[in-house]
Amino acid sequence: MTDTRTRTTPTATDPELACPVSPVVDIVFSRWTTPILWALHAHGRQRFVELERRIARITPKVLTQRLRQLERDGLVVRTYHPEVPPRVEYEISALGRSLAPLFAHLAEWAAENLAEVERARDAYDADDANGSR
């Protein structure tokens, strides 16, 4: 008896299934998210203007967008104080603080390996300049 069922292999794999950390990377490692979380973790609760001063080159619009997204993701807590004038403070949440070991490992990796990355870049650029690429 011959088995007439055919096995189909998907031609495209969902990237999130292929790499289960992909959603985490999208959340945590976008352009300004890491500096915001780092500043809140290192310096505690801060007002918008304090964060803006600590993170050079970020525009108020982008900081607002990232803080809203981080609040939505549960990584930052926004506290509104109904005073005159109103006061808003941001702090890293427990969920956001749980990322601290990940950042510590990345900082350690950077300290140990960025010089090697730089050497690899220099070698690549030198080969490219010599026309070997």
mmCIF file of C-alpha atoms in Angstrom:
data_model
loop_
_atom_site.group_PDB
_atom_site.id
_atom_site.type_symbol
_atom_site.label_atom_id
_atom_site.label_comp_id
_atom_site.label_asym_id
_atom_site.label_seq_id
_atom_site.Cartn_x
_atom_site.Cartn_y
_atom_site.Cartn_z
ATOM 1 C CA MET A 1 0.000 0.000 0.000
ATOM 2 C CA THR A 2 1.395 3.356 -1.041
ATOM 3 C CA ASP A 3 0.979 6.493 1.018
ATOM 4 C CA THR A 4 -0.624 9.100 -1.236
ATOM 5 C CA ARG A 5 -0.283 11.996 1.205
ATOM 6 C CA THR A 6 2.302 14.541 0.223
ATOM 7 C CA ARG A 7 4.300 16.526 2.642
ATOM 8 C CA THR A 8 4.388 20.240 1.902
ATOM 9 C CA THR A 9 7.192 22.403 3.099
ATOM 10 C CA PRO A 10 6.427 26.057 3.596
ATOM 11 C CA THR A 11 8.423 28.225 1.236
ATOM 12 C CA ALA A 12 8.592 31.136 3.643
ATOM 13 C CA THR A 13 9.007 30.894 7.377
ATOM 14 C CA ASP A 14 7.515 33.426 9.750
ATOM 15 C CA PRO A 15 10.548 35.351 11.074
ATOM 16 C CA GLU A 16 9.157 35.249 14.616
ATOM 17 C CA LEU A 17 9.041 31.454 14.442
ATOM 18 C CA ALA A 18 12.500 31.283 12.914
ATOM 19 C CA CYS A 19 13.934 33.571 15.588
ATOM 20 C CA PRO A 20 11.904 33.668 18.804
ATOM 21 C CA VAL A 21 13.842 36.674 20.169
ATOM 22 C CA SER A 22 12.863 38.840 17.200
ATOM 23 C CA PRO A 23 9.861 40.453 18.971
ATOM 24 C CA VAL A 24 12.062 41.273 21.984
ATOM 25 C CA VAL A 25 14.693 42.856 19.774
ATOM 26 C CA ASP A 26 11.981 44.949 18.082
ATOM 27 C CA ILE A 27 10.693 46.164 21.462
ATOM 28 C CA VAL A 28 13.916 46.734 23.361
ATOM 29 C CA PHE A 29 16.540 47.621 20.793
ATOM 30 C CA SER A 30 14.887 50.235 18.655
ATOM 31 C CA ARG A 31 16.933 53.397 18.131
ATOM 32 C CA TRP A 32 16.029 55.350 21.299
ATOM 33 C CA THR A 33 14.531 52.703 23.565
ATOM 34 C CA THR A 34 17.810 51.483 25.019
ATOM 35 C CA PRO A 35 19.090 54.957 26.042
ATOM 36 C CA ILE A 36 15.706 55.789 27.611
ATOM 37 C CA LEU A 37 15.575 52.567 29.612
ATOM 38 C CA TRP A 38 19.230 52.945 30.577
ATOM 39 C CA ALA A 39 18.664 56.524 31.819
ATOM 40 C CA LEU A 40 15.578 55.550 33.823
ATOM 41 C CA HIS A 41 17.333 52.528 35.308
ATOM 42 C CA ALA A 42 20.494 54.448 36.199
ATOM 43 C CA HIS A 43 18.911 57.693 37.431
ATOM 44 C CA GLY A 44 15.474 56.661 38.674
ATOM 45 C CA ARG A 45 12.215 58.529 38.234
ATOM 46 C CA GLN A 46 12.544 61.570 35.959
ATOM 47 C CA ARG A 47 10.496 64.259 34.359
ATOM 48 C CA PHE A 48 10.356 64.587 30.580
ATOM 49 C CA VAL A 49 12.810 67.497 30.457
ATOM 50 C CA GLU A 50 15.341 65.597 32.601
ATOM 51 C CA LEU A 51 15.237 62.655 30.222
ATOM 52 C CA GLU A 52 15.533 64.990 27.264
ATOM 53 C CA ARG A 53 18.694 66.546 28.772
ATOM 54 C CA ARG A 54 20.242 63.164 29.579
ATOM 55 C CA ILE A 55 19.684 61.760 26.090
ATOM 56 C CA ALA A 56 21.485 64.143 23.783
ATOM 57 C CA ARG A 57 20.216 64.526 20.215
ATOM 58 C CA ILE A 58 16.750 63.053 20.840
ATOM 59 C CA THR A 59 13.949 65.336 19.718
ATOM 60 C CA PRO A 60 10.961 66.015 21.992
ATOM 61 C CA LYS A 61 8.662 64.408 19.409
ATOM 62 C CA VAL A 62 10.676 61.183 19.284
ATOM 63 C CA LEU A 63 11.066 61.077 23.067
ATOM 64 C CA THR A 64 7.295 61.435 23.441
ATOM 65 C CA GLN A 65 6.658 58.662 20.904
ATOM 66 C CA ARG A 66 9.162 56.274 22.510
ATOM 67 C CA LEU A 67 7.890 56.950 26.045
ATOM 68 C CA ARG A 68 4.320 56.238 24.927
ATOM 69 C CA GLN A 69 5.415 52.993 23.263
ATOM 70 C CA LEU A 70 7.437 51.932 26.303
ATOM 71 C CA GLU A 71 4.451 52.695 28.543
ATOM 72 C CA ARG A 72 2.219 50.659 26.220
ATOM 73 C CA ASP A 73 4.717 47.766 26.322
ATOM 74 C CA GLY A 74 4.757 47.898 30.124
ATOM 75 C CA LEU A 75 8.435 48.836 30.398
ATOM 76 C CA VAL A 76 7.871 52.388 31.681
ATOM 77 C CA VAL A 77 5.370 53.792 34.162
ATOM 78 C CA ARG A 78 4.017 57.305 33.645
ATOM 79 C CA THR A 79 2.718 59.129 36.711
ATOM 80 C CA TYR A 80 0.589 62.233 36.293
ATOM 81 C CA HIS A 81 0.440 64.619 39.255
ATOM 82 C CA PRO A 82 -2.591 66.961 39.004
ATOM 83 C CA GLU A 83 -0.822 70.034 40.342
ATOM 84 C CA VAL A 84 -0.514 73.556 39.058
ATOM 85 C CA PRO A 85 1.386 73.345 36.809
ATOM 86 C CA PRO A 86 0.792 69.642 36.121
ATOM 87 C CA ARG A 87 3.770 67.354 36.655
ATOM 88 C CA VAL A 88 4.477 64.086 34.827
ATOM 89 C CA GLU A 89 7.199 61.642 35.834
ATOM 90 C CA TYR A 90 8.510 58.518 34.165
ATOM 91 C CA GLU A 91 10.163 55.531 35.769
ATOM 92 C CA ILE A 92 11.212 52.106 34.656
ATOM 93 C CA SER A 93 8.716 49.402 35.594
ATOM 94 C CA ALA A 94 9.515 46.069 37.237
ATOM 95 C CA LEU A 95 9.229 44.508 33.781
ATOM 96 C CA GLY A 96 11.710 47.048 32.426
ATOM 97 C CA ARG A 97 14.076 46.444 35.355
ATOM 98 C CA SER A 98 13.996 42.735 34.559
ATOM 99 C CA LEU A 99 15.988 43.616 31.416
ATOM 100 C CA ALA A 100 18.944 44.812 33.535
ATOM 101 C CA PRO A 101 20.818 41.467 33.370
ATOM 102 C CA LEU A 102 20.454 41.470 29.583
ATOM 103 C CA PHE A 103 21.903 44.985 29.366
ATOM 104 C CA ALA A 104 24.700 43.989 31.778
ATOM 105 C CA HIS A 105 25.620 41.036 29.556
ATOM 106 C CA LEU A 106 25.564 43.239 26.471
ATOM 107 C CA ALA A 107 27.773 45.844 28.181
ATOM 108 C CA GLU A 108 30.205 43.071 29.141
ATOM 109 C CA TRP A 109 30.186 41.702 25.593
ATOM 110 C CA ALA A 110 30.808 45.205 24.243
ATOM 111 C CA ALA A 111 33.766 45.752 26.576
ATOM 112 C CA GLU A 112 35.282 42.415 25.543
ATOM 113 C CA ASN A 113 34.552 42.471 21.810
ATOM 114 C CA LEU A 114 34.097 45.941 20.335
ATOM 115 C CA ALA A 115 37.828 46.325 19.695
ATOM 116 C CA GLU A 116 37.732 43.127 17.659
ATOM 117 C CA VAL A 117 34.688 44.369 15.748
ATOM 118 C CA GLU A 118 36.555 47.583 14.993
ATOM 119 C CA ARG A 119 39.587 45.612 13.720
ATOM 120 C CA ALA A 120 37.308 43.525 11.492
ATOM 121 C CA ARG A 121 35.712 46.699 10.103
ATOM 122 C CA ASP A 122 39.118 48.249 9.420
ATOM 123 C CA ALA A 123 40.284 45.097 7.615
ATOM 124 C CA TYR A 124 37.091 44.957 5.567
ATOM 125 C CA ASP A 125 37.324 48.641 4.647
ATOM 126 C CA ALA A 126 41.008 48.238 3.682
ATOM 127 C CA ASP A 127 40.143 45.277 1.417
ATOM 128 C CA ASP A 128 37.299 47.306 -0.080
ATOM 129 C CA ALA A 129 39.583 50.299 -0.697
ATOM 130 C CA ASN A 130 42.114 48.020 -2.428
ATOM 131 C CA GLY A 131 39.429 46.735 -4.766
ATOM 132 C CA SER A 132 39.445 43.191 -3.441
ATOM 133 C CA ARG A 133 35.707 43.246 -2.814
#
